[in-house]
Short mmCIF file of C-alpha atoms in Angstrom, two decimals:
data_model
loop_
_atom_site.label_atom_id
_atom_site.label_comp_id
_atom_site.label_asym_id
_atom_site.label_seq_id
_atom_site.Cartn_x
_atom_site.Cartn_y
_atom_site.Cartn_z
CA UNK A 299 123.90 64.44 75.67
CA UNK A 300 123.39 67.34 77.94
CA UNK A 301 123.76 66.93 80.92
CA UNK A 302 122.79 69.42 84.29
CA UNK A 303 125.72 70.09 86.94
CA UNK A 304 123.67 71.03 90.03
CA UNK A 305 126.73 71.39 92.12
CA UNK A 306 128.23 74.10 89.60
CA UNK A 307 127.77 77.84 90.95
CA UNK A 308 124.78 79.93 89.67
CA UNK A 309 125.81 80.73 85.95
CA UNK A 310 123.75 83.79 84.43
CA UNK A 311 120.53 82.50 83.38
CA UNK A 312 118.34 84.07 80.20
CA UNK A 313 115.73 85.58 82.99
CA UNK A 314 118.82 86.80 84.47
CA UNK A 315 117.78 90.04 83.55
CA UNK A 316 117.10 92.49 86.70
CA UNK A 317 113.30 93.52 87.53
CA UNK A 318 113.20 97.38 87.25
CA UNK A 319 112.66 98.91 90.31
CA UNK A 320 112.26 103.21 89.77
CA UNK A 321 109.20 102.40 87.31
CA UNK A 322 107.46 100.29 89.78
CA UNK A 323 107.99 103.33 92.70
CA UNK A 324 106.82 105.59 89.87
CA UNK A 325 103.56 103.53 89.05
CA UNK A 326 103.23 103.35 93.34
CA UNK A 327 103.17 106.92 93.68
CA UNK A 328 101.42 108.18 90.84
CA UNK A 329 98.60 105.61 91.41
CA UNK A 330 98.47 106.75 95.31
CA UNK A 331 98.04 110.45 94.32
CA UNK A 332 95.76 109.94 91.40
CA UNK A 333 93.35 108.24 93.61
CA UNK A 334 93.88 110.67 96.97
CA UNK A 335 92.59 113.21 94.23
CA UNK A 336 89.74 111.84 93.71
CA UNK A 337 89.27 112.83 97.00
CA UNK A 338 89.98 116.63 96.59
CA UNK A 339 88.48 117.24 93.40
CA UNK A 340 85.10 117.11 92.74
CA UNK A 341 84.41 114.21 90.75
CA UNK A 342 81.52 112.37 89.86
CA UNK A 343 80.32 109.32 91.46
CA UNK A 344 79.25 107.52 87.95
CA UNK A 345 82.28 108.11 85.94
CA UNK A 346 84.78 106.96 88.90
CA UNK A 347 83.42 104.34 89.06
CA UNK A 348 82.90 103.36 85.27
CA UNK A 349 86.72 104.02 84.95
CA UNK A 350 87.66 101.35 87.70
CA UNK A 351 84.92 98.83 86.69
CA UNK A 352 85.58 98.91 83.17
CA UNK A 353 89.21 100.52 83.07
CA UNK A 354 91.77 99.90 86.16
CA UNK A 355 90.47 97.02 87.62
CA UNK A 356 90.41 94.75 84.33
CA UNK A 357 94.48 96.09 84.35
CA UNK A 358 95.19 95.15 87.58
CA UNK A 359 93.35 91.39 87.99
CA UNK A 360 94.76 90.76 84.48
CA UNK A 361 98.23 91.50 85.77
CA UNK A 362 97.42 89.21 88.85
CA UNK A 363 95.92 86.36 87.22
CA UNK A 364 98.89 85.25 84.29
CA UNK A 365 100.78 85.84 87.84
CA UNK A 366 98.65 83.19 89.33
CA UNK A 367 98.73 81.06 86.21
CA UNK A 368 102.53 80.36 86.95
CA UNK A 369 102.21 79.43 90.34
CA UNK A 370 101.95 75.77 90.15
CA UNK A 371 104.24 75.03 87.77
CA UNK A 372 106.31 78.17 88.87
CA UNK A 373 106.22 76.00 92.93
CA UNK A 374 106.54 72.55 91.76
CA UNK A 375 109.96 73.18 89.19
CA UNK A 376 111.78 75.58 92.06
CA UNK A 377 111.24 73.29 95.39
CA UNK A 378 112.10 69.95 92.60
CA UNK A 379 115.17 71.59 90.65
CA UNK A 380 116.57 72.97 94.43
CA UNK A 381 116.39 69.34 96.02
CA UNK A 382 117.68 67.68 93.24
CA UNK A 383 120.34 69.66 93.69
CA UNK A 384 121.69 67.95 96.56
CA UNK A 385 123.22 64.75 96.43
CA UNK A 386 121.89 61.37 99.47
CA UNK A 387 119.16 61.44 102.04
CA UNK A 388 121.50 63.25 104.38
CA UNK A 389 122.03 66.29 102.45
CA UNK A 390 118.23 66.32 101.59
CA UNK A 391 117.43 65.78 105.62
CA UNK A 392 119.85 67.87 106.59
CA UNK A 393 118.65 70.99 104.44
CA UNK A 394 115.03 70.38 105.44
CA UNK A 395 115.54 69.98 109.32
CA UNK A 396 117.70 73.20 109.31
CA UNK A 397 114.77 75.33 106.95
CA UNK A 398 111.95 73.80 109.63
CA UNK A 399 114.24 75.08 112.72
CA UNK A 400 114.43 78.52 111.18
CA UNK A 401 110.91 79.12 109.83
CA UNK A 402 109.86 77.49 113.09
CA UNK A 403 111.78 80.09 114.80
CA UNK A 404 110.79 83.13 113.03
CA UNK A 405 107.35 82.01 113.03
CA UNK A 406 107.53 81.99 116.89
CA UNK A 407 109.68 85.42 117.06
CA UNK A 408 106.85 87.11 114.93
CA UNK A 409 104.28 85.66 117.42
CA UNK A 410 106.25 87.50 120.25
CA UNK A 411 106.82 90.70 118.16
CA UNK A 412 102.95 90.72 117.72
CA UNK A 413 101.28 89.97 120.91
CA UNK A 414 104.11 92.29 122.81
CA UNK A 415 103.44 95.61 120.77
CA UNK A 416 100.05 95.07 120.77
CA UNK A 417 100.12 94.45 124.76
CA UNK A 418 102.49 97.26 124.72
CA UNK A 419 100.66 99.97 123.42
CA UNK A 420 97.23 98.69 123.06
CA UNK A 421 95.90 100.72 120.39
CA UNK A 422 92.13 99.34 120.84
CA UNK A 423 91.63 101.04 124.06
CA UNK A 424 89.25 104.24 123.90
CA UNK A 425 87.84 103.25 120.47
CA UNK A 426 84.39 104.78 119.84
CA UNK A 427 83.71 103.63 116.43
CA UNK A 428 80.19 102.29 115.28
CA UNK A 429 81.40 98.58 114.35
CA UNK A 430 78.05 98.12 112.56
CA UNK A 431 79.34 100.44 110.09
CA UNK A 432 81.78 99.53 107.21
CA UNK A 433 83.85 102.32 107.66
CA UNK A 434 85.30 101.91 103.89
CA UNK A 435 82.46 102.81 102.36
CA UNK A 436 81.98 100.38 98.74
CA UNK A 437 85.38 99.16 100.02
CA UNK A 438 85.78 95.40 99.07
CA UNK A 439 85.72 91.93 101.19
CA UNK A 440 86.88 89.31 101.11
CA UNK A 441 85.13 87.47 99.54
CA UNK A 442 86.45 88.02 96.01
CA UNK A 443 89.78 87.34 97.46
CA UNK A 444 88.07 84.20 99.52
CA UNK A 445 87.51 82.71 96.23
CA UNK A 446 91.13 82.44 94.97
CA UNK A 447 92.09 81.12 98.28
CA UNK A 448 89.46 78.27 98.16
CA UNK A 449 90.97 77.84 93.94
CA UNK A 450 94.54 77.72 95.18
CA UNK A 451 94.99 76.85 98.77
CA UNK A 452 94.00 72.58 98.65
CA UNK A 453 96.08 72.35 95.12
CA UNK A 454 99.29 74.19 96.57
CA UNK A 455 99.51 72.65 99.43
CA UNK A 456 99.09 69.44 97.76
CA UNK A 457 101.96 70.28 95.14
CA UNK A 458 104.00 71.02 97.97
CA UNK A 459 104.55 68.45 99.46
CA UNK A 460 104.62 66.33 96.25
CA UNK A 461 107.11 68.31 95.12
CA UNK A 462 109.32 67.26 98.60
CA UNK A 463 108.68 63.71 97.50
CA UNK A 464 109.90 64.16 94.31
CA UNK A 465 112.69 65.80 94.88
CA UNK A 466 113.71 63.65 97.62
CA UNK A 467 113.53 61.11 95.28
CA UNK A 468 115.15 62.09 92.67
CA UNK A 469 118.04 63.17 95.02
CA UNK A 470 118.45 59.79 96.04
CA UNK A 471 118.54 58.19 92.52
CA UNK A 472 120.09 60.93 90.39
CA UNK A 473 122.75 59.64 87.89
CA UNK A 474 121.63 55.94 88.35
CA UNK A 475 118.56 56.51 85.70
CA UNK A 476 118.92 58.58 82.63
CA UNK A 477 114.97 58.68 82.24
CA UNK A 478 115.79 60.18 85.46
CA UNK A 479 118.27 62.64 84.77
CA UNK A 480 115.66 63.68 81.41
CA UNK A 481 113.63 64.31 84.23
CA UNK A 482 115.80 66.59 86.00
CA UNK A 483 116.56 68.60 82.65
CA UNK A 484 112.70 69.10 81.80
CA UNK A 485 111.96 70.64 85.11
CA UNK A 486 115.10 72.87 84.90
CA UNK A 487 113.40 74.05 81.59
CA UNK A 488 109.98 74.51 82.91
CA UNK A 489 111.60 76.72 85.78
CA UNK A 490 113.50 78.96 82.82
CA UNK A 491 110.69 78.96 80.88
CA UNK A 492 108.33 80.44 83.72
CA UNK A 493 110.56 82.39 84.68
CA UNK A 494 111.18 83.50 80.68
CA UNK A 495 107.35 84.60 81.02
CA UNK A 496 107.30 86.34 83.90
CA UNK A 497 110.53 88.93 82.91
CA UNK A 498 107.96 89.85 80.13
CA UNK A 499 105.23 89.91 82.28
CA UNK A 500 107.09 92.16 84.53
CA UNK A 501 107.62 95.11 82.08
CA UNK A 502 103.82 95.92 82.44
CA UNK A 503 103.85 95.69 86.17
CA UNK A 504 104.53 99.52 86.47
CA UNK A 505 101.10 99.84 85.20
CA UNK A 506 99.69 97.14 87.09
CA UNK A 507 101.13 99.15 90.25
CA UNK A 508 99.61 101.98 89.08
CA UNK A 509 96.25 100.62 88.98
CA UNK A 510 95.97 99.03 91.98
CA UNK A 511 97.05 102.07 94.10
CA UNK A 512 94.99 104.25 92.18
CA UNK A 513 91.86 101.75 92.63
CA UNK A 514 93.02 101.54 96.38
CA UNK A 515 93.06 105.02 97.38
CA UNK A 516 90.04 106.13 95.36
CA UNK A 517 87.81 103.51 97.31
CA UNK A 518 88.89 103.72 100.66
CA UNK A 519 89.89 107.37 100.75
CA UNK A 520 92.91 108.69 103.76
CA UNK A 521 90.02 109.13 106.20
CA UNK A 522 89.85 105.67 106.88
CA UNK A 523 93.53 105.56 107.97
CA UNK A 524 92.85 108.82 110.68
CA UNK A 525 90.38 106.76 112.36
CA UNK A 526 91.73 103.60 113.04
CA UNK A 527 95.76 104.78 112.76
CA UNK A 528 96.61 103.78 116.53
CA UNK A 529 96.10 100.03 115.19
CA UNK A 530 97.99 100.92 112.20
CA UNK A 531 100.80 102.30 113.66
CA UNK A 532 101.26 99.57 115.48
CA UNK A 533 100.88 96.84 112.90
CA UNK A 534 103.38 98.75 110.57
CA UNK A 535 106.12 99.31 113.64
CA UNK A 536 106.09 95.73 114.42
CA UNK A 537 106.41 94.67 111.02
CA UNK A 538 109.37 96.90 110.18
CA UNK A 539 110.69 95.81 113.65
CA UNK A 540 110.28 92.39 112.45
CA UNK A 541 112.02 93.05 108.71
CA UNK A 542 114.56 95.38 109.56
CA UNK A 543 116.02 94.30 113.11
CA UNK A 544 114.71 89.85 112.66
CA UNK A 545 115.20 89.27 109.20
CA UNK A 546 117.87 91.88 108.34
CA UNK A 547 120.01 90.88 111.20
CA UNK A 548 119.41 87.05 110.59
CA UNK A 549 120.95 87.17 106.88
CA UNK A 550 123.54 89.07 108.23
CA UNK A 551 124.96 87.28 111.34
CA UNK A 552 124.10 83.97 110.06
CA UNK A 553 124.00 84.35 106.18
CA UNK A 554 127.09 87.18 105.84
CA UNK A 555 124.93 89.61 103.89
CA UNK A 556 125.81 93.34 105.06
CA UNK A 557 122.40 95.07 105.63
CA UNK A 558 122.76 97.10 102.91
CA UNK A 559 123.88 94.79 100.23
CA UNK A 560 120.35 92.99 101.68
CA UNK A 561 118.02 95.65 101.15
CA UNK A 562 119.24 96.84 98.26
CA UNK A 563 118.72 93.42 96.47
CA UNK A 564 115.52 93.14 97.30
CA UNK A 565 114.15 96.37 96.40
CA UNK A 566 111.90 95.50 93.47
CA UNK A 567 111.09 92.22 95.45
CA UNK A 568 109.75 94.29 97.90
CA UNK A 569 107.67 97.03 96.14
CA UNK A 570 105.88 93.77 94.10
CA UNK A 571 105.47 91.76 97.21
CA UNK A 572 103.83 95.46 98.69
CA UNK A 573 101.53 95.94 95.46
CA UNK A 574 100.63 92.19 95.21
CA UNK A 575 99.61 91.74 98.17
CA UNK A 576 101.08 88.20 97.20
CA UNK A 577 104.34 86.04 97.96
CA UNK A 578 103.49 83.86 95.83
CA UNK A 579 103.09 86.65 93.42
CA UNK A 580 106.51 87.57 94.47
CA UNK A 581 108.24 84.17 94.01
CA UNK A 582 109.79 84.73 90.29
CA UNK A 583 111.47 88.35 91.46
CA UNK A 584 112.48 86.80 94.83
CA UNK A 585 114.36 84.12 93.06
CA UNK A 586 115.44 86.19 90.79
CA UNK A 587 116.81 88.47 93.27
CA UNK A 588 118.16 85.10 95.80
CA UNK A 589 120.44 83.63 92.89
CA UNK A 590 121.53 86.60 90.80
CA UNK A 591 121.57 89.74 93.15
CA UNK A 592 122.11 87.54 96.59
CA UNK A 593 124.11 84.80 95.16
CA UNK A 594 122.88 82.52 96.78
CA UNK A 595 122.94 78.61 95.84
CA UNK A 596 119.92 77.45 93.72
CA UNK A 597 119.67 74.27 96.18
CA UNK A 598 118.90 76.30 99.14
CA UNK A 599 116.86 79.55 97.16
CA UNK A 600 114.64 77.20 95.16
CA UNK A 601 113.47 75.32 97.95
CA UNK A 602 113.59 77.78 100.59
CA UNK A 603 111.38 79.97 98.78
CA UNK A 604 109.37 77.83 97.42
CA UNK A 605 108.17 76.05 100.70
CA UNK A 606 108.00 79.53 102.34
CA UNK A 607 104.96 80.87 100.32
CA UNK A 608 102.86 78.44 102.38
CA UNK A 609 105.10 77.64 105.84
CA UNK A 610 106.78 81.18 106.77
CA UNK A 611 104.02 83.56 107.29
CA UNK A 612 105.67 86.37 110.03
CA UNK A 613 104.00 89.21 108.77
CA UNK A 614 100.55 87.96 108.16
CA UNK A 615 101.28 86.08 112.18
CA UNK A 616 101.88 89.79 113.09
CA UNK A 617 99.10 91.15 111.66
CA UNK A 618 97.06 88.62 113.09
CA UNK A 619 97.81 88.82 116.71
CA UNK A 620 97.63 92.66 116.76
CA UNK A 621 94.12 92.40 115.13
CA UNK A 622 92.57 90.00 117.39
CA UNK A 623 94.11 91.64 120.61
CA UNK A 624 92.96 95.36 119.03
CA UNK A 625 89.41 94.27 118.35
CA UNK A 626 89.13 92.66 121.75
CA UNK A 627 89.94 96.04 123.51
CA UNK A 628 87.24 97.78 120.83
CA UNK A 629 84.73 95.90 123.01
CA UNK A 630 86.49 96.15 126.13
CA UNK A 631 87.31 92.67 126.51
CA UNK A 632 90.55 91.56 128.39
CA UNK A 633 91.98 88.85 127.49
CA UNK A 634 93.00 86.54 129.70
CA UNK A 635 96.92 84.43 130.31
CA UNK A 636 95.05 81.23 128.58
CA UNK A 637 93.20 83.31 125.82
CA UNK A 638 96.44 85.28 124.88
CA UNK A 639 98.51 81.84 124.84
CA UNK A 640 95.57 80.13 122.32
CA UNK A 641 96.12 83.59 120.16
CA UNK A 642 100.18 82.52 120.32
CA UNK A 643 99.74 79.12 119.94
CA UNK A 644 97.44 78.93 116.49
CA UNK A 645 98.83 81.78 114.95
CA UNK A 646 102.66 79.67 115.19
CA UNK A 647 100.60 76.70 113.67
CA UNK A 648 98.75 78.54 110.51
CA UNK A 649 101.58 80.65 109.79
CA UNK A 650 103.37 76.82 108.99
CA UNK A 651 100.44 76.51 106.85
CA UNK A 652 98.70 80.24 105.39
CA UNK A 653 98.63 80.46 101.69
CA UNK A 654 100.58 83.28 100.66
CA UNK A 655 97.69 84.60 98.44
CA UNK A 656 95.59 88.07 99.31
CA UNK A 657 93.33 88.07 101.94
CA UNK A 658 95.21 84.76 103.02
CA UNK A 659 94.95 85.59 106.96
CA UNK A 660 90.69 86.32 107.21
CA UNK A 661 90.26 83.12 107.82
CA UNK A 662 92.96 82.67 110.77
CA UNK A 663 91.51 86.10 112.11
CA UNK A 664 87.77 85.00 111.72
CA UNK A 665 88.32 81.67 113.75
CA UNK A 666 90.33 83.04 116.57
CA UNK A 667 87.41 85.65 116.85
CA UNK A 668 85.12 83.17 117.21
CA UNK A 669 87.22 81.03 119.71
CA UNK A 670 87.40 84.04 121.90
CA UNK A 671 83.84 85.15 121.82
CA UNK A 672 84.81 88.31 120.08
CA UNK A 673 81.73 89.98 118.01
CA UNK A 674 81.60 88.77 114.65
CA UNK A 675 80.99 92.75 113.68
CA UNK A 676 84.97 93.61 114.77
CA UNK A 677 85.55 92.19 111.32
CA UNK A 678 83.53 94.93 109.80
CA UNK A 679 86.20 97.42 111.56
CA UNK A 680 88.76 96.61 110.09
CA UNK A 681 87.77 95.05 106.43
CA UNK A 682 87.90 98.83 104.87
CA UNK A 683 91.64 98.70 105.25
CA UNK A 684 92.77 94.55 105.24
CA UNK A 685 93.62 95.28 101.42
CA UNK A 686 96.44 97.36 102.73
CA UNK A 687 97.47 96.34 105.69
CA UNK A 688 97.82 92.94 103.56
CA UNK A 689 100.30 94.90 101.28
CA UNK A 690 101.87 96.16 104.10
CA UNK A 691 102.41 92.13 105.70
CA UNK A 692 103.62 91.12 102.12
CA UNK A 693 106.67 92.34 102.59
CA UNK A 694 108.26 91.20 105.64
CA UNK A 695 106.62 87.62 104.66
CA UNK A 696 108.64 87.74 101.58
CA UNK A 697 111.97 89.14 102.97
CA UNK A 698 111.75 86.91 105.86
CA UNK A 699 111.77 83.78 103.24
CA UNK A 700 115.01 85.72 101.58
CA UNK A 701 116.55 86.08 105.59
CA UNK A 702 116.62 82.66 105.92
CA UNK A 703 117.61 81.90 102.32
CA UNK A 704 120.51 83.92 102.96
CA UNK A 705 121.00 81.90 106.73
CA UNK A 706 120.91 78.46 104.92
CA UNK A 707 123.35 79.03 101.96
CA UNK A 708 125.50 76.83 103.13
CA UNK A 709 123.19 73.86 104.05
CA UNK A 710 123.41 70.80 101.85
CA UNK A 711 126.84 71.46 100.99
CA UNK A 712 129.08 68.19 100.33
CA UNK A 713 131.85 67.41 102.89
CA UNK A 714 133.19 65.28 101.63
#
C-alpha cells in the first residue's frame, strides 16, 4: 500500500514545472501600450468598445474564473496536506502560534508604514478636484467585483478554518487509522491535481495579462494617474517600502534567503499577483514558487499560504490607511489622535480577516469613511483608479505571505 512520508524533503512534483515569467512581462507591456494608444490614435468610440465587450473582457474573466473555480479545493487540500504534515498537538500549536505572531506583526508594521507616509507627506492637501465627478470616465466599480466577494468571502472563511480542524485532527491521529491515512493520500492528490490544472491554465495567462492591461488602460486612460499621482506616489512608495525593506529583509534575517535569491523566485508570482489583482489567484504559483524555487518545507508553505489569502493583508492595510487619511485632507478634515488610532486599530483587525479577492478592501475603506464622517462622494475620487492600485497592493500581500513562509521554515520541526 502506498503510503505518504510527510517528513521526507520536497521531492519534484508533476506541477513542478516553473511558471514562465518573460511571456507574462510581454503580455503586461504590450497590453499597457495597446490600450495607452487608444488614447493617441483616433479611434472610434463604438468599435472600442465592441472589442472589449465582446473580445478582451470575455478573455480576461474567463482566465479569472477557472482561477476562482480552484480556490476551494485549491485552500482546503494546501492548509490540510501542510498540517498533516506535522506530527502531536505541539508541533501543530507550535506552528500556528508562531504564523499568528508574524502575520500579527506585519499586519501592525504595514499599519505604521501606512498612516506614517501618509502623515508624512500628505498628498490630499491642496486637492481641487470635483469629487462629484467620476474622474474615470465608464471606468468600473465595484460592484461587479462586490459580487464575487459576497460569492466567496462567507464560504472561504468557513473552509478555513475547517480546514485547521481537520488538519489538526488528522495530525493528532495520523498512522493510528488507515481510513485515516486514505484520507491523507486523497487530499495530497486533490492538491496535485489542482495544481496539474492550473500549470495548463497558466500557459494562456500571457494572454490573459494582455487583456486585462489592454482593457485597463483603454478605460481609464494616463490622465487619471496626473491628477491624483501625489496619492499614488505615495501608496506605491510605501508599498515597495513595505516589500522590499519588511518582507525582503524578514526572509532574509529570519528565513536565510539572500535578497536576491528572494526576488528572483518570485518573479512570475509577482507579475500574476500584479495582473490578478488576486492572492488567492496567486496561491498555485506562490506554492509553486515556496516548495520548488524557495525550498521551503510543504508543512510550513501549504499552510502559511494558505491561511494568508484571508489573515495577512499588508498591502491592501496600506492602501487603506493612505486612502482614508488622503480623502480626509480632500475635504480639509484633520483627523484627530483618537480618529487616526480607530483608522490603526480596524485596519490591524480586517487585514486578519480581508478576502484576498479584487476589490477586497472597498468595504474596509467604505466603513471607516463612514465612521469618520468623511463624504460618501471621496469614494467617487478614487474608484477610477482602485482597479490598479489593487494590482499594485497584490503584490506585497502575496510576497509578504512568502516572507514569512520563508521566516517559519523551520517551525514544526521534530526535536526529538
Amino acid at each position: 500500500m502506498a503510503t505518504l512520508n510527510p517528513s521526507s524533503p520536497s521531492s519534484p512534483l508533476r506541477w513542478s514545472r516553473p511558471l514562465p515569467h518573460w511571456p507574462l512581462l510581454a503580455g503586461l507591456v504590450i497590453g499597457t501600450l495597446a490600450g495607452a494608444l487608444v488614447h493617441v490614435v483616433p479611434v472610434d468610440r463604438a468599435a472600442l468598445d465592441f472589442v472589449l465587450i465582446n473580445l478582451v473582457r470575455p478573455v480576461e474573466q474567463l482566465f479569472l474564473q477557472v482561477l476562482f473555480l480552484l480556490i476551494l479545493p485549491m485552500v482546503f487540500s494546501a492548509i490540510v496536506t501542510g498540517l498533516a504534515r506535522l506530527r502531536g498537538r505541539a508541533m501543530v500549536r507550535d506552528l500556528l502560534l508562531r504564523l499568528f505572531a508574524a502575520m500579527l506583526g506585519m499586519t501592525v508594521v504595514s499599519a505604521v508604514i501606512g498612516m506614517a507616509m501618509a502623515n508624512l507627506f500628505r498628498p490630499g492637501e491642496g486637492m481641487a478636484i470635483d469629487l462629484h465627478q467620476n474622474p474615470g470616465g465608464p471606468a468600473r466599480t465595484g460592484d461587479e467585483s462586490s459580487l464575487l466577494d459576497l460569492l466567496l468571502a462567507r464560504p472561504v472563511m468557513a473552509l478555513v478554518v475547517m480546514s485547521v480542524l481537520v488538519g489538526f485532527a488528522i495530525s493528532r491521529n495520523h498512522g493510528r487509522n488507515r481510513n485515516i491515512r486514505h484520507l491523507v493520500l486523497t487530499t495530497e492528490g486533490l492538491f496535485e491535481v489542482g495544481m496539474s490544472i492550473v500549470t495548463l491554465v497558466a500557459r494562456f495567462a500571457p494572454v490573459a495579462v494582455l487583456c486585462v492591461m489592454f482593457d485597463m488602460t483603454a478605460v481609464f486612460g494616463w490622465t487619471l494617474l496626473v491628477h491624483l499621482s501625489g496619492y499614488f506616489s505615495v501608496v506605491v512608495a510605501a508599498l515597495c517600502l513595505h516589500l522590499l525593506v519588511v518582507s525582503v529583509g524578514l526572509a532574509w534575517m529570519m528565513g536565510d534567503v539572500s535578497p536576491a535569491r528572494f526576488l528572483r523566485s518570485l518573479r512570475s508570482v509577482m507579475v500574476i499577483a500584479f495582473t490578478t489583482s488576486s492572492s488567492f489567484s496567486t496561491l498555485p504559483a506562490a506554492l509553486h514558487a515556496a516548495e520548488q524555487d524557495l525550498g521551503l518545507p510543504a508543512r510550513v508553505a501549504r499552510t502559511t499560504l494558505g491561511l494568508g489569502c484571508v489573515a495577512n493583508q499588508g498591502g491592501t492595510i496600506i492602501y487603506t490607511t493612505v486612502t482614508v487619511i488622503f480623502l480626509a485632507q480632500c475635504f480639509g478634515m484633520e483627523l484627530t489622535a483618537w480618529q487616526q488610532f480607530m483608522v490603526f486599530g480596524l485596519s490591524i483587525l480586517a487585514g486578519l480577516g480581508t478576502m484576498g479577492v479584487p476589490a477586497g478592501s472597498l468595504p474596509l475603506t467604505t466603513m471607516l469613511l463612514a465612521l469618520l464622517h468623511v463624504p460618501n462622494e471621496g469614494i467617487g475620487l478614487i474608484i477610477g483608479i482602485d482597479r490598479l492600485m489593487d494590482m499594485c497592493r497584490t503584490v506585497p500581500n502575496v510576497v509578504g505571505d512568502l516572507a514569512v513562509a520563508a521566516a517559519l521554515r523551520r517551525s514544526g520541526e521534530d526535536d526529538t
